[in-house]
Amino acid sequence: MKFRLSTVAATLCAATGLFTAPLAAQEQENYPAELVRMGAYNSEQEEVLQVPLATYADAQGHQIDLVGAIHIAEPSYYADLNTRFATYDKVLYEMVDGEGLPRMLILKRKVEGNTATEEEKAEYAKLRGEMKERKEDSILGIVLNFLYDSISTQMNLQMQSEGIDYGKENFVFADVTQEELSKAMKDRGESWLGLIVKSMVSNMGELDIFSLLNPDPAQYKRMMMEALAKSSQSDSVMEQSSIVVARNAKCFQVLEGVLKDPAAKRVAIFYGAMHLRDMDERLKKMGYTLQKVEWLNAISSTSSAPQPVQPEQPSAPAPAA
């Protein structure tokens, strides 16, 4: 029996949130048909998994960047994103049931630095308790965290939740609650098991099942990279599901509200790469045009990952404090 390595992990990494150099114009044609790709770095022996950062603009002077997320990657990828995110007025982030996370982390720093007021200490305890309760109630979240942690440990990578600094004032929650997602899936007659099975069937590959037993971490990493790249190349079951459609709809509701703020001229949407094709269509319907695409190095096939290219400081307004 043959099938693609870690198809379930690859699809969930690209589609859920519970995962450089400017390209020539002709190279942009592969986006958004291609959302995760394998690219060469330095030599043919070293390959990198890349995700897009696509820049759009409208006639009113707004800039919106779609930033593809990989939920397990090199620490350098997340460090690069943290630097970039500080330059935006607002960063809309995905995370089912993740509302309140930036505020909780901001308060955590104050509490640990002994600068929090009694009111702030109480607020921090309340937010922490609510988030812990939601996390414990989500069986899917527990499974995904276990999956991500296991793979990241085996491949010497970092989890997105550990690499991205969500404790920033310009971060804005733009996702659904678990209850909203469950309702959307029920309304469409979907189930997690059904989606996963359909995804596995539609993504059959040519990798021998015995390759899964290969103990070589480098080869395992490369096979995982290939699975992630191939899982995003065409319309998939996940892209048509509530996991993408319902959450993207909620994200763009939040975006509409954010853009009413005159100071929000430069906005990033940080979502799983599988969400970006639908988001590309939504932005174009809103009158935005694609300006450029950068491909960010997320995972290296070798043990020595490429260092991130530091972005130039934009001339756009400073990010919100």
mmCIF file of N, CA, C and O in Angstrom, residues 3-19 71-72 140 143-144 147-148 151 192-205 207 212 220 223-224 226-228 230-232 236 238 243 274:
data_model
loop_
_atom_site.group_PDB
_atom_site.id
_atom_site.type_symbol
_atom_site.label_atom_id
_atom_site.label_comp_id
_atom_site.label_asym_id
_atom_site.label_seq_id
_atom_site.Cartn_x
_atom_site.Cartn_y
_atom_site.Cartn_z
ATOM 1 N N PHE A 3 0.848 5.662 0.091
ATOM 2 C CA PHE A 3 0.119 6.902 0.269
ATOM 3 C C PHE A 3 1.080 7.981 0.718
ATOM 4 O O PHE A 3 2.219 7.725 1.073
ATOM 5 N N ARG A 4 0.636 9.204 0.702
ATOM 6 C CA ARG A 4 1.496 10.335 1.047
ATOM 7 C C ARG A 4 1.792 10.368 2.541
ATOM 8 O O ARG A 4 0.908 10.162 3.368
ATOM 9 N N LEU A 5 3.010 10.664 2.880
ATOM 10 C CA LEU A 5 3.434 10.740 4.274
ATOM 11 C C LEU A 5 2.693 11.831 5.008
ATOM 12 O O LEU A 5 2.597 12.954 4.552
ATOM 13 N N SER A 6 2.141 11.511 6.160
ATOM 14 C CA SER A 6 1.521 12.479 7.068
ATOM 15 C C SER A 6 0.526 13.390 6.358
ATOM 16 O O SER A 6 0.526 14.600 6.547
ATOM 17 N N THR A 7 -0.345 12.796 5.525
ATOM 18 C CA THR A 7 -1.322 13.615 4.800
ATOM 19 C C THR A 7 -2.220 14.366 5.759
ATOM 20 O O THR A 7 -2.515 15.548 5.566
ATOM 21 N N VAL A 8 -2.686 13.686 6.801
ATOM 22 C CA VAL A 8 -3.548 14.350 7.772
ATOM 23 C C VAL A 8 -2.812 15.503 8.437
ATOM 24 O O VAL A 8 -3.323 16.615 8.548
ATOM 25 N N ALA A 9 -1.572 15.255 8.871
ATOM 26 C CA ALA A 9 -0.802 16.308 9.531
ATOM 27 C C ALA A 9 -0.553 17.464 8.591
ATOM 28 O O ALA A 9 -0.672 18.630 8.967
ATOM 29 N N ALA A 10 -0.208 17.154 7.347
ATOM 30 C CA ALA A 10 0.074 18.210 6.374
ATOM 31 C C ALA A 10 -1.152 19.063 6.117
ATOM 32 O O ALA A 10 -1.083 20.291 6.083
ATOM 33 N N THR A 11 -2.308 18.426 5.937
ATOM 34 C CA THR A 11 -3.525 19.170 5.643
ATOM 35 C C THR A 11 -3.937 20.017 6.826
ATOM 36 O O THR A 11 -4.304 21.185 6.679
ATOM 37 N N LEU A 12 -3.884 19.449 8.021
ATOM 38 C CA LEU A 12 -4.286 20.208 9.205
ATOM 39 C C LEU A 12 -3.313 21.335 9.488
ATOM 40 O O LEU A 12 -3.708 22.422 9.910
ATOM 41 N N CYS A 13 -2.022 21.101 9.268
ATOM 42 C CA CYS A 13 -1.041 22.170 9.472
ATOM 43 C C CYS A 13 -1.321 23.340 8.550
ATOM 44 O O CYS A 13 -1.171 24.499 8.937
ATOM 45 N N ALA A 14 -1.716 23.056 7.328
ATOM 46 C CA ALA A 14 -1.952 24.117 6.347
ATOM 47 C C ALA A 14 -3.297 24.780 6.527
ATOM 48 O O ALA A 14 -3.469 25.949 6.202
ATOM 49 N N ALA A 15 -4.288 24.050 7.063
ATOM 50 C CA ALA A 15 -5.657 24.569 7.037
ATOM 51 C C ALA A 15 -6.193 25.017 8.380
ATOM 52 O O ALA A 15 -7.161 25.747 8.426
ATOM 53 N N THR A 16 -5.596 24.598 9.499
ATOM 54 C CA THR A 16 -6.196 24.930 10.775
ATOM 55 C C THR A 16 -5.307 25.841 11.593
ATOM 56 O O THR A 16 -4.168 26.082 11.304
ATOM 57 N N GLY A 17 -5.904 26.343 12.692
ATOM 58 C CA GLY A 17 -5.137 27.206 13.572
ATOM 59 C C GLY A 17 -5.401 26.858 14.992
ATOM 60 O O GLY A 17 -5.196 27.650 15.906
ATOM 61 N N LEU A 18 -5.988 25.998 15.127
ATOM 62 C CA LEU A 18 -6.190 25.485 16.488
ATOM 63 C C LEU A 18 -4.953 25.462 17.343
ATOM 64 O O LEU A 18 -3.977 25.688 16.748
ATOM 65 N N PHE A 19 0.767 27.844 9.648
ATOM 66 C CA PHE A 19 2.029 27.341 9.164
ATOM 67 C C PHE A 19 1.667 28.255 7.789
ATOM 68 O O PHE A 19 0.846 27.869 7.223
ATOM 69 N N HIS A 71 2.296 25.845 10.763
ATOM 70 C CA HIS A 71 2.168 25.731 12.215
ATOM 71 C C HIS A 71 3.323 25.006 12.892
ATOM 72 O O HIS A 71 3.388 24.937 14.118
ATOM 73 N N ILE A 72 4.243 24.452 12.087
ATOM 74 C CA ILE A 72 5.495 23.884 12.595
ATOM 75 C C ILE A 72 6.578 24.328 11.633
ATOM 76 O O ILE A 72 6.490 24.055 10.444
ATOM 77 N N LEU A 140 -10.169 18.208 19.745
ATOM 78 C CA LEU A 140 -9.371 18.433 18.542
ATOM 79 C C LEU A 140 -8.109 19.221 18.863
ATOM 80 O O LEU A 140 -7.019 18.915 18.374
ATOM 81 N N VAL A 143 -5.553 16.991 20.438
ATOM 82 C CA VAL A 143 -4.957 16.096 19.447
ATOM 83 C C VAL A 143 -3.958 16.851 18.576
ATOM 84 O O VAL A 143 -2.840 16.377 18.323
ATOM 85 N N LEU A 144 -4.361 18.053 18.104
ATOM 86 C CA LEU A 144 -3.479 18.832 17.249
ATOM 87 C C LEU A 144 -2.211 19.245 17.980
ATOM 88 O O LEU A 144 -1.112 19.177 17.422
ATOM 89 N N LEU A 147 0.007 16.321 18.169
ATOM 90 C CA LEU A 147 0.568 16.032 16.849
ATOM 91 C C LEU A 147 1.681 17.009 16.501
ATOM 92 O O LEU A 147 2.780 16.620 16.101
ATOM 93 N N TYR A 148 1.409 18.319 16.658
ATOM 94 C CA TYR A 148 2.398 19.338 16.337
ATOM 95 C C TYR A 148 3.645 19.197 17.203
ATOM 96 O O TYR A 148 4.770 19.317 16.731
ATOM 97 N N ILE A 151 5.759 16.094 16.106
ATOM 98 C CA ILE A 151 6.467 16.283 14.838
ATOM 99 C C ILE A 151 7.578 17.312 14.992
ATOM 100 O O ILE A 151 8.685 17.133 14.480
ATOM 101 N N TRP A 192 -15.417 15.944 11.517
ATOM 102 C CA TRP A 192 -13.955 15.912 11.446
ATOM 103 C C TRP A 192 -13.467 14.603 10.836
ATOM 104 O O TRP A 192 -12.584 14.598 9.972
ATOM 105 N N LEU A 193 -14.043 13.491 11.264
ATOM 106 C CA LEU A 193 -13.608 12.194 10.747
ATOM 107 C C LEU A 193 -13.851 12.106 9.242
ATOM 108 O O LEU A 193 -12.985 11.661 8.483
ATOM 109 N N GLY A 194 -15.029 12.573 8.802
ATOM 110 C CA GLY A 194 -15.345 12.522 7.380
ATOM 111 C C GLY A 194 -14.400 13.352 6.548
ATOM 112 O O GLY A 194 -13.945 12.920 5.486
ATOM 113 N N LEU A 195 -14.058 14.570 7.026
ATOM 114 C CA LEU A 195 -13.150 15.444 6.296
ATOM 115 C C LEU A 195 -11.755 14.835 6.193
ATOM 116 O O LEU A 195 -11.098 14.912 5.151
ATOM 117 N N ILE A 196 -11.303 14.241 7.294
ATOM 118 C CA ILE A 196 -9.964 13.655 7.305
ATOM 119 C C ILE A 196 -9.886 12.463 6.352
ATOM 120 O O ILE A 196 -8.930 12.327 5.584
ATOM 121 N N VAL A 197 -10.909 11.616 6.376
ATOM 122 C CA VAL A 197 -10.923 10.450 5.480
ATOM 123 C C VAL A 197 -10.954 10.895 4.026
ATOM 124 O O VAL A 197 -10.200 10.391 3.185
ATOM 125 N N LYS A 198 -11.829 11.883 3.694
ATOM 126 C CA LYS A 198 -11.908 12.375 2.313
ATOM 127 C C LYS A 198 -10.586 12.992 1.878
ATOM 128 O O LYS A 198 -10.157 12.856 0.737
ATOM 129 N N SER A 199 -9.940 13.700 2.812
ATOM 130 C CA SER A 199 -8.668 14.330 2.483
ATOM 131 C C SER A 199 -7.606 13.286 2.172
ATOM 132 O O SER A 199 -6.830 13.425 1.233
ATOM 133 N N MET A 200 -7.583 12.220 2.958
ATOM 134 C CA MET A 200 -6.596 11.158 2.733
ATOM 135 C C MET A 200 -6.828 10.481 1.392
ATOM 136 O O MET A 200 -5.894 10.216 0.639
ATOM 137 N N VAL A 201 -8.091 10.226 1.060
ATOM 138 C CA VAL A 201 -8.413 9.562 -0.197
ATOM 139 C C VAL A 201 -8.034 10.431 -1.388
ATOM 140 O O VAL A 201 -7.493 9.954 -2.383
ATOM 141 N N SER A 202 -8.304 11.760 -1.289
ATOM 142 C CA SER A 202 -8.046 12.657 -2.416
ATOM 143 C C SER A 202 -6.581 13.032 -2.541
ATOM 144 O O SER A 202 -6.172 13.646 -3.520
ATOM 145 N N ASN A 203 -5.762 12.689 -1.540
ATOM 146 C CA ASN A 203 -4.352 13.068 -1.572
ATOM 147 C C ASN A 203 -3.419 11.864 -1.611
ATOM 148 O O ASN A 203 -2.315 11.901 -1.073
ATOM 149 N N MET A 204 -3.862 10.780 -2.208
ATOM 150 C CA MET A 204 -3.012 9.600 -2.314
ATOM 151 C C MET A 204 -1.733 9.957 -3.074
ATOM 152 O O MET A 204 -1.766 10.624 -4.087
ATOM 153 N N GLY A 205 -0.615 9.495 -2.577
ATOM 154 C CA GLY A 205 0.670 9.782 -3.214
ATOM 155 C C GLY A 205 1.384 8.519 -3.632
ATOM 156 O O GLY A 205 0.771 7.468 -3.791
ATOM 157 N N LEU A 207 4.282 7.414 -1.987
ATOM 158 C CA LEU A 207 5.263 7.081 -0.956
ATOM 159 C C LEU A 207 4.915 5.743 -0.321
ATOM 160 O O LEU A 207 3.812 5.545 0.165
ATOM 161 N N LEU A 212 7.519 5.252 6.252
ATOM 162 C CA LEU A 212 7.160 5.859 7.529
ATOM 163 C C LEU A 212 8.026 5.334 8.664
ATOM 164 O O LEU A 212 8.152 5.977 9.710
ATOM 165 N N TYR A 220 12.766 12.199 7.032
ATOM 166 C CA TYR A 220 11.391 12.378 7.508
ATOM 167 C C TYR A 220 10.962 13.831 7.306
ATOM 168 O O TYR A 220 9.847 14.109 6.856
ATOM 169 N N MET A 223 10.281 14.531 3.583
ATOM 170 C CA MET A 223 9.021 13.936 3.152
ATOM 171 C C MET A 223 7.831 14.731 3.679
ATOM 172 O O MET A 223 6.821 14.906 2.996
ATOM 173 N N MET A 224 7.968 15.241 4.905
ATOM 174 C CA MET A 224 6.908 16.067 5.468
ATOM 175 C C MET A 224 6.772 17.361 4.676
ATOM 176 O O MET A 224 5.657 17.843 4.413
ATOM 177 N N GLU A 226 7.454 17.798 1.503
ATOM 178 C CA GLU A 226 6.811 17.482 0.236
ATOM 179 C C GLU A 226 5.307 17.294 0.412
ATOM 180 O O GLU A 226 4.504 17.730 -0.423
ATOM 181 N N ALA A 227 4.914 16.653 1.522
ATOM 182 C CA ALA A 227 3.489 16.435 1.771
ATOM 183 C C ALA A 227 2.769 17.763 1.966
ATOM 184 O O ALA A 227 1.662 17.968 1.458
ATOM 185 N N LEU A 228 3.386 18.674 2.701
ATOM 186 C CA LEU A 228 2.783 19.988 2.910
ATOM 187 C C LEU A 228 2.649 20.755 1.600
ATOM 188 O O LEU A 228 1.626 21.397 1.341
ATOM 189 N N LYS A 230 2.502 19.521 -1.525
ATOM 190 C CA LYS A 230 1.534 18.901 -2.422
ATOM 191 C C LYS A 230 0.101 19.082 -1.931
ATOM 192 O O LYS A 230 -0.830 19.164 -2.735
ATOM 193 N N SER A 231 -0.100 19.174 -0.625
ATOM 194 C CA SER A 231 -1.458 19.294 -0.087
ATOM 195 C C SER A 231 -2.112 20.614 -0.429
ATOM 196 O O SER A 231 -3.320 20.760 -0.313
ATOM 197 N N SER A 232 -1.332 21.604 -0.873
ATOM 198 C CA SER A 232 -1.901 22.928 -1.130
ATOM 199 C C SER A 232 -1.978 23.282 -2.611
ATOM 200 O O SER A 232 -2.391 24.378 -2.964
ATOM 201 N N SER A 236 -8.869 21.368 -2.521
ATOM 202 C CA SER A 236 -8.963 20.173 -1.697
ATOM 203 C C SER A 236 -10.295 20.153 -0.966
ATOM 204 O O SER A 236 -11.048 21.119 -0.962
ATOM 205 N N MET A 238 -10.649 20.147 2.173
ATOM 206 C CA MET A 238 -10.579 21.109 3.265
ATOM 207 C C MET A 238 -10.916 22.525 2.808
ATOM 208 O O MET A 238 -11.577 23.280 3.511
ATOM 209 N N ILE A 243 -14.090 24.609 7.765
ATOM 210 C CA ILE A 243 -12.812 24.915 8.394
ATOM 211 C C ILE A 243 -12.149 26.105 7.717
ATOM 212 O O ILE A 243 -11.486 26.919 8.363
ATOM 213 N N MET A 274 -3.654 27.309 3.563
ATOM 214 C CA MET A 274 -4.775 26.777 2.797
ATOM 215 C C MET A 274 -5.932 27.764 2.693
ATOM 216 O O MET A 274 -6.781 27.645 1.810
#
